[in-house]
Amino acid sequence: MRKIKLGVIGVSGHLLTRIMLPLTTSSTVEIIALASRNLEKSKEAAANWQIPKAYGSYEALLNDPEIEAVYIPLPNHMHLEWVKKSILAGKHVICEKPLTMNAQQTKEIMDLAEEKGIKVMEAFMYRFHPKWQMVSELIKVKGIGEINAIHTIFTYKNDDPNNIRNNKEYGGGALMDIGCYAISTARFIMNTEPSRVLGMLHYSDLFGTDVLTSGIMDFGKARALFTVSTSMHPAQEVKIYGTGGSIEVLIPFNDHYDVKGQIKVINGLGERIVTFEPTNQYDALFSAFAKAIREDIPVPLSLKDSFMNMRIIDQLFESGRTGQWETI
């Protein structure tokens, strides 16, 4: 099977701690180049991971004719510029989430990608973990009946004034950084879009970013409630309640690749823990992206999906401002 030749735009901490291992051991993609605005930084990372090429500018990487696709782990406010430049360079794109700063920017990417025939996918890795695929199957066969409620919490503590996640201009804050997961999982579970949303946001006096945000998404017969925070002790859980039982997804978002995944299911058959073999969900993410390129099929997470996720984020910010429900 032919590997897709990949370049990476931006040598971030996230890349080095979570992404390089699955990329350098992948059977479906071959990382051949890194680019940083600091050439020494890209050279050091390339040497450490035995990557053949290192560039001192993002443009230089995009000008490399050997590269078929790029992965973009840049700060949120830089996504639009470099996704568009990558598309114009003829490179397929997988970009960290959230894809853009707002829904209008996502629409710009949608239109350009369609015009140029380029595949673009947002890197929601959780969807490719087998435990989430099992959740989807259980819901499809009504293993817990009709869904009535989804409760999600995702928190961590970050009080570093120099961290980009605490910079409003860079697209920081709880809703953008981790609220995007709560929204995405609820939409994935319900397999439809909410009609309206209500947001309650508390902003940091120091950073100007939202540090504690709660939201409600109205799916008609079901409600999805979430709380996300960048100022709390780390926690993450998703609980799904139906007319015939419940599902709890344990470590729902960033399972470690060497830890078994688990979900707890309660229904008419009793209570049980379903366990999954350790999975590197980033490897699964890149494999799905590479398959779409290799076979020239749609990416499994569409730009329309990304647009709707950003639309909901936009409306939650607006609801926080108005104190009212906002329609989707």
Tab-separated table of N, CA and C in Angstrom, residues 25-139:
chain	number	residue	atom	x	y	z
A	25	THR	N	5.477	6.208	12.790
A	25	THR	CA	5.314	4.747	12.777
A	25	THR	C	4.132	4.311	11.912
A	26	SER	N	3.522	5.251	11.219
A	26	SER	CA	2.320	4.962	10.434
A	26	SER	C	2.621	4.060	9.236
A	27	SER	N	1.661	3.212	8.903
A	27	SER	CA	1.760	2.372	7.706
A	27	SER	C	1.057	3.016	6.518
A	28	THR	N	0.457	4.204	6.732
A	28	THR	CA	-0.335	4.833	5.665
A	28	THR	C	0.160	6.213	5.258
A	29	VAL	N	0.897	6.891	6.134
A	29	VAL	CA	1.483	8.185	5.775
A	29	VAL	C	2.974	8.159	6.079
A	30	GLU	N	3.733	8.917	5.302
A	30	GLU	CA	5.169	9.053	5.519
A	30	GLU	C	5.484	10.529	5.688
A	31	ILE	N	5.895	10.904	6.878
A	31	ILE	CA	6.227	12.305	7.118
A	31	ILE	C	7.634	12.562	6.572
A	32	ILE	N	7.714	13.462	5.594
A	32	ILE	CA	8.998	13.689	4.924
A	32	ILE	C	9.560	15.083	5.173
A	33	ALA	N	8.769	15.973	5.801
A	33	ALA	CA	9.270	17.338	6.009
A	33	ALA	C	8.566	18.020	7.167
A	34	LEU	N	9.330	18.849	7.882
A	34	LEU	CA	8.808	19.730	8.924
A	34	LEU	C	9.139	21.167	8.546
A	35	ALA	N	8.245	22.083	8.893
A	35	ALA	CA	8.522	23.502	8.670
A	35	ALA	C	8.233	24.297	9.932
A	36	SER	N	9.164	25.171	10.270
A	36	SER	CA	9.000	26.122	11.364
A	36	SER	C	9.555	27.452	10.883
A	37	ARG	N	9.058	28.545	11.461
A	37	ARG	CA	9.641	29.841	11.130
A	37	ARG	C	11.033	29.991	11.740
A	38	ASN	N	11.370	29.051	12.623
A	38	ASN	CA	12.709	28.962	13.202
A	38	ASN	C	13.382	27.716	12.614
A	39	LEU	N	14.309	27.919	11.686
A	39	LEU	CA	14.923	26.792	10.984
A	39	LEU	C	15.611	25.831	11.939
A	40	GLU	N	16.277	26.350	12.959
A	40	GLU	CA	16.969	25.474	13.906
A	40	GLU	C	15.979	24.571	14.639
A	41	LYS	N	14.814	25.098	14.943
A	41	LYS	CA	13.788	24.306	15.626
A	41	LYS	C	13.319	23.156	14.742
A	42	SER	N	13.079	23.433	13.472
A	42	SER	CA	12.631	22.367	12.573
A	42	SER	C	13.752	21.364	12.320
A	43	LYS	N	14.996	21.838	12.214
A	43	LYS	CA	16.126	20.928	12.021
A	43	LYS	C	16.299	19.995	13.220
A	44	GLU	N	16.165	20.552	14.414
A	44	GLU	CA	16.321	19.739	15.626
A	44	GLU	C	15.244	18.664	15.703
A	45	ALA	N	13.989	19.057	15.461
A	45	ALA	CA	12.893	18.085	15.510
A	45	ALA	C	13.049	17.038	14.415
A	46	ALA	N	13.442	17.467	13.224
A	46	ALA	CA	13.628	16.525	12.120
A	46	ALA	C	14.736	15.522	12.440
A	47	ALA	N	15.817	15.997	13.045
A	47	ALA	CA	16.914	15.097	13.411
A	47	ALA	C	16.481	14.112	14.486
A	48	ASN	N	15.744	14.602	15.470
A	48	ASN	CA	15.300	13.734	16.566
A	48	ASN	C	14.377	12.621	16.084
A	49	TRP	N	13.588	12.913	15.048
A	49	TRP	CA	12.603	11.945	14.553
A	49	TRP	C	12.982	11.360	13.195
A	50	GLN	N	14.191	11.605	12.763
A	50	GLN	CA	14.723	11.033	11.512
A	50	GLN	C	13.832	11.371	10.310
A	51	ILE	N	13.488	12.643	10.208
A	51	ILE	CA	12.697	13.146	9.087
A	51	ILE	C	13.660	13.813	8.109
A	52	PRO	N	13.575	13.484	6.829
A	52	PRO	CA	14.624	13.905	5.890
A	52	PRO	C	14.731	15.397	5.607
A	53	LYS	N	13.629	16.148	5.701
A	53	LYS	CA	13.677	17.554	5.292
A	53	LYS	C	13.215	18.471	6.420
A	54	ALA	N	13.891	19.609	6.538
A	54	ALA	CA	13.497	20.640	7.507
A	54	ALA	C	13.532	21.988	6.804
A	55	TYR	N	12.463	22.754	6.967
A	55	TYR	CA	12.358	24.060	6.313
A	55	TYR	C	12.241	25.167	7.356
A	56	GLY	N	12.745	26.350	6.980
A	56	GLY	CA	12.683	27.516	7.857
A	56	GLY	C	11.535	28.444	7.543
A	57	SER	N	10.639	28.019	6.643
A	57	SER	CA	9.428	28.789	6.360
A	57	SER	C	8.337	27.830	5.913
A	58	TYR	N	7.098	28.227	6.144
A	58	TYR	CA	5.972	27.395	5.725
A	58	TYR	C	5.853	27.387	4.198
A	59	GLU	N	6.156	28.514	3.576
A	59	GLU	CA	6.075	28.603	2.112
A	59	GLU	C	7.025	27.613	1.447
A	60	ALA	N	8.211	27.455	2.015
A	60	ALA	CA	9.190	26.538	1.429
A	60	ALA	C	8.661	25.108	1.422
A	61	LEU	N	7.999	24.727	2.496
A	61	LEU	CA	7.422	23.380	2.539
A	61	LEU	C	6.334	23.225	1.482
A	62	LEU	N	5.484	24.241	1.342
A	62	LEU	CA	4.400	24.155	0.361
A	62	LEU	C	4.930	24.119	-1.067
A	63	ASN	N	6.131	24.614	-1.282
A	63	ASN	CA	6.738	24.594	-2.613
A	63	ASN	C	7.433	23.272	-2.929
A	64	ASP	N	7.460	22.363	-1.974
A	64	ASP	CA	8.102	21.058	-2.179
A	64	ASP	C	7.170	20.171	-3.008
A	65	PRO	N	7.545	19.812	-4.233
A	65	PRO	CA	6.642	19.040	-5.093
A	65	PRO	C	6.438	17.599	-4.640
A	66	GLU	N	7.297	17.112	-3.759
A	66	GLU	CA	7.177	15.729	-3.296
A	66	GLU	C	6.042	15.564	-2.289
A	67	ILE	N	5.679	16.648	-1.619
A	67	ILE	CA	4.663	16.595	-0.563
A	67	ILE	C	3.264	16.585	-1.173
A	68	GLU	N	2.458	15.592	-0.762
A	68	GLU	CA	1.085	15.460	-1.260
A	68	GLU	C	0.063	16.113	-0.336
A	69	ALA	N	0.355	16.099	0.955
A	69	ALA	CA	-0.611	16.580	1.946
A	69	ALA	C	0.135	17.212	3.103
A	70	VAL	N	-0.569	18.082	3.836
A	70	VAL	CA	0.041	18.736	4.989
A	70	VAL	C	-0.852	18.578	6.218
A	71	TYR	N	-0.177	18.525	7.358
A	71	TYR	CA	-0.850	18.569	8.656
A	71	TYR	C	-0.515	19.910	9.283
A	72	ILE	N	-1.556	20.609	9.785
A	72	ILE	CA	-1.384	21.964	10.319
A	72	ILE	C	-1.773	22.005	11.797
A	73	PRO	N	-0.781	22.020	12.710
A	73	PRO	CA	-1.053	22.164	14.141
A	73	PRO	C	-0.727	23.560	14.664
A	74	LEU	N	-0.926	24.569	13.829
A	74	LEU	CA	-0.649	25.957	14.210
A	74	LEU	C	-1.706	26.484	15.181
A	75	PRO	N	-1.453	27.620	15.848
A	75	PRO	CA	-2.493	28.263	16.658
A	75	PRO	C	-3.736	28.559	15.821
A	76	ASN	N	-4.883	28.579	16.479
A	76	ASN	CA	-6.171	28.669	15.778
A	76	ASN	C	-6.266	29.847	14.813
A	77	HIS	N	-5.736	30.994	15.209
A	77	HIS	CA	-5.898	32.186	14.382
A	77	HIS	C	-5.102	32.115	13.079
A	78	MET	N	-4.212	31.147	12.961
A	78	MET	CA	-3.408	30.990	11.752
A	78	MET	C	-3.965	29.938	10.800
A	79	HIS	N	-4.992	29.220	11.227
A	79	HIS	CA	-5.501	28.113	10.414
A	79	HIS	C	-6.001	28.571	9.055
A	80	LEU	N	-6.837	29.609	9.034
A	80	LEU	CA	-7.442	30.041	7.771
A	80	LEU	C	-6.369	30.347	6.727
A	81	GLU	N	-5.396	31.159	7.103
A	81	GLU	CA	-4.360	31.567	6.149
A	81	GLU	C	-3.626	30.369	5.567
A	82	TRP	N	-3.210	29.454	6.436
A	82	TRP	CA	-2.342	28.385	5.959
A	82	TRP	C	-3.108	27.217	5.358
A	83	VAL	N	-4.352	27.026	5.751
A	83	VAL	CA	-5.179	26.045	5.034
A	83	VAL	C	-5.408	26.529	3.607
A	84	LYS	N	-5.753	27.805	3.447
A	84	LYS	CA	-5.996	28.344	2.105
A	84	LYS	C	-4.724	28.307	1.254
A	85	LYS	N	-3.588	28.676	1.834
A	85	LYS	CA	-2.337	28.635	1.075
A	85	LYS	C	-1.973	27.200	0.690
A	86	SER	N	-2.279	26.257	1.566
A	86	SER	CA	-2.006	24.846	1.261
A	86	SER	C	-2.887	24.363	0.114
A	87	ILE	N	-4.158	24.739	0.148
A	87	ILE	CA	-5.076	24.380	-0.937
A	87	ILE	C	-4.571	24.945	-2.261
A	88	LEU	N	-4.177	26.208	-2.250
A	88	LEU	CA	-3.701	26.857	-3.475
A	88	LEU	C	-2.397	26.241	-3.973
A	89	ALA	N	-1.641	25.618	-3.068
A	89	ALA	CA	-0.411	24.921	-3.458
A	89	ALA	C	-0.695	23.498	-3.931
A	90	GLY	N	-1.962	23.097	-3.909
A	90	GLY	CA	-2.336	21.769	-4.379
A	90	GLY	C	-2.121	20.662	-3.369
A	91	LYS	N	-2.020	21.014	-2.083
A	91	LYS	CA	-1.811	20.018	-1.032
A	91	LYS	C	-3.131	19.716	-0.322
A	92	HIS	N	-3.421	18.439	-0.111
A	92	HIS	CA	-4.537	18.067	0.744
A	92	HIS	C	-4.183	18.453	2.185
A	93	VAL	N	-5.202	18.691	3.016
A	93	VAL	CA	-4.962	19.299	4.331
A	93	VAL	C	-5.703	18.557	5.434
A	94	ILE	N	-4.981	18.262	6.503
A	94	ILE	CA	-5.611	17.869	7.760
A	94	ILE	C	-5.161	18.903	8.793
A	95	CYS	N	-6.134	19.558	9.430
A	95	CYS	CA	-5.849	20.713	10.284
A	95	CYS	C	-6.416	20.491	11.675
A	96	GLU	N	-5.682	20.960	12.666
A	96	GLU	CA	-6.157	20.834	14.047
A	96	GLU	C	-7.468	21.589	14.247
A	97	LYS	N	-8.178	21.160	15.287
A	97	LYS	CA	-9.450	21.790	15.607
A	97	LYS	C	-9.237	22.864	16.676
A	98	PRO	N	-10.115	23.845	16.718
A	98	PRO	CA	-11.154	24.115	15.727
A	98	PRO	C	-10.536	24.556	14.404
A	99	LEU	N	-11.214	24.220	13.312
A	99	LEU	CA	-10.649	24.456	11.989
A	99	LEU	C	-10.367	25.930	11.742
A	100	THR	N	-11.254	26.802	12.224
A	100	THR	CA	-11.104	28.241	11.996
A	100	THR	C	-11.565	29.004	13.230
A	101	MET	N	-11.625	30.317	13.106
A	101	MET	CA	-12.052	31.176	14.205
A	101	MET	C	-13.561	31.376	14.234
A	102	ASN	N	-14.231	31.111	13.107
A	102	ASN	CA	-15.685	31.265	13.046
A	102	ASN	C	-16.214	30.538	11.817
A	103	ALA	N	-17.532	30.441	11.719
A	103	ALA	CA	-18.150	29.680	10.636
A	103	ALA	C	-17.910	30.308	9.271
A	104	GLN	N	-17.860	31.631	9.203
A	104	GLN	CA	-17.624	32.289	7.918
A	104	GLN	C	-16.262	31.903	7.346
A	105	GLN	N	-15.260	31.801	8.200
A	105	GLN	CA	-13.944	31.373	7.733
A	105	GLN	C	-13.988	29.933	7.226
A	106	THR	N	-14.735	29.083	7.923
A	106	THR	CA	-14.872	27.699	7.463
A	106	THR	C	-15.532	27.651	6.095
A	107	LYS	N	-16.523	28.515	5.876
A	107	LYS	CA	-17.188	28.579	4.571
A	107	LYS	C	-16.191	28.973	3.482
A	108	GLU	N	-15.285	29.883	3.782
A	108	GLU	CA	-14.252	30.260	2.811
A	108	GLU	C	-13.422	29.045	2.403
A	109	ILE	N	-13.053	28.234	3.394
A	109	ILE	CA	-12.266	27.031	3.110
A	109	ILE	C	-13.092	26.033	2.307
A	110	MET	N	-14.349	25.853	2.675
A	110	MET	CA	-15.232	24.944	1.937
A	110	MET	C	-15.274	25.313	0.462
A	111	ASP	N	-15.497	26.578	0.191
A	111	ASP	CA	-15.640	27.037	-1.192
A	111	ASP	C	-14.342	26.856	-1.975
A	112	LEU	N	-13.214	27.208	-1.356
A	112	LEU	CA	-11.931	27.104	-2.050
A	112	LEU	C	-11.547	25.643	-2.285
A	113	ALA	N	-11.762	24.797	-1.279
A	113	ALA	CA	-11.431	23.376	-1.426
A	113	ALA	C	-12.250	22.735	-2.536
A	114	GLU	N	-13.524	23.087	-2.613
A	114	GLU	CA	-14.380	22.541	-3.674
A	114	GLU	C	-13.921	23.035	-5.043
A	115	GLU	N	-13.592	24.311	-5.117
A	115	GLU	CA	-13.148	24.886	-6.395
A	115	GLU	C	-11.868	24.221	-6.896
A	116	LYS	N	-10.945	23.926	-5.980
A	116	LYS	CA	-9.635	23.400	-6.369
A	116	LYS	C	-9.571	21.872	-6.333
A	117	GLY	N	-10.631	21.214	-5.854
A	117	GLY	CA	-10.628	19.756	-5.797
A	117	GLY	C	-9.659	19.190	-4.777
A	118	ILE	N	-9.534	19.869	-3.639
A	118	ILE	CA	-8.601	19.481	-2.581
A	118	ILE	C	-9.373	18.963	-1.375
A	119	LYS	N	-8.847	17.919	-0.750
A	119	LYS	CA	-9.481	17.351	0.438
A	119	LYS	C	-8.970	18.071	1.689
A	120	VAL	N	-9.905	18.492	2.533
A	120	VAL	CA	-9.568	19.161	3.793
A	120	VAL	C	-10.363	18.499	4.908
A	121	MET	N	-9.689	18.152	6.001
A	121	MET	CA	-10.370	17.491	7.116
A	121	MET	C	-9.893	18.063	8.444
A	122	GLU	N	-10.834	18.270	9.340
A	122	GLU	CA	-10.542	18.721	10.699
A	122	GLU	C	-10.141	17.514	11.540
A	123	ALA	N	-9.143	17.695	12.403
A	123	ALA	CA	-8.514	16.566	13.091
A	123	ALA	C	-9.216	16.185	14.394
A	124	PHE	N	-10.501	15.843	14.309
A	124	PHE	CA	-11.206	15.319	15.486
A	124	PHE	C	-10.882	13.832	15.611
A	125	MET	N	-9.827	13.528	16.336
A	125	MET	CA	-9.299	12.171	16.389
A	125	MET	C	-10.202	11.198	17.136
A	126	TYR	N	-11.023	11.718	18.086
A	126	TYR	CA	-11.826	10.825	18.920
A	126	TYR	C	-12.748	9.952	18.082
A	127	ARG	N	-13.216	10.475	16.941
A	127	ARG	CA	-14.186	9.741	16.125
A	127	ARG	C	-13.635	8.433	15.577
A	128	PHE	N	-12.331	8.290	15.589
A	128	PHE	CA	-11.717	7.115	14.993
A	128	PHE	C	-11.314	6.075	16.036
A	129	HIS	N	-11.633	6.353	17.303
A	129	HIS	CA	-11.376	5.363	18.352
A	129	HIS	C	-12.503	4.330	18.327
A	130	PRO	N	-12.170	3.037	18.422
A	130	PRO	CA	-13.222	2.005	18.349
A	130	PRO	C	-14.295	2.131	19.419
A	131	LYS	N	-13.984	2.740	20.560
A	131	LYS	CA	-15.028	2.867	21.582
A	131	LYS	C	-16.124	3.816	21.115
A	132	TRP	N	-15.747	4.874	20.385
A	132	TRP	CA	-16.760	5.788	19.867
A	132	TRP	C	-17.530	5.163	18.711
A	133	GLN	N	-16.878	4.306	17.952
A	133	GLN	CA	-17.588	3.588	16.897
A	133	GLN	C	-18.607	2.629	17.507
A	134	MET	N	-18.247	2.016	18.642
A	134	MET	CA	-19.192	1.148	19.349
A	134	MET	C	-20.362	1.953	19.903
A	135	VAL	N	-20.082	3.133	20.450
A	135	VAL	CA	-21.161	4.002	20.935
A	135	VAL	C	-22.133	4.300	19.806
A	136	SER	N	-21.598	4.644	18.653
A	136	SER	CA	-22.443	4.948	17.493
A	136	SER	C	-23.312	3.759	17.110
A	137	GLU	N	-22.723	2.563	17.111
A	137	GLU	CA	-23.485	1.363	16.743
A	137	GLU	C	-24.571	1.060	17.768
A	138	LEU	N	-24.244	1.196	19.052
A	138	LEU	CA	-25.242	0.948	20.100
A	138	LEU	C	-26.429	1.889	19.962
A	139	ILE	N	-26.166	3.125	19.629
A	139	ILE	CA	-27.247	4.100	19.482
A	139	ILE	C	-28.081	3.795	18.244
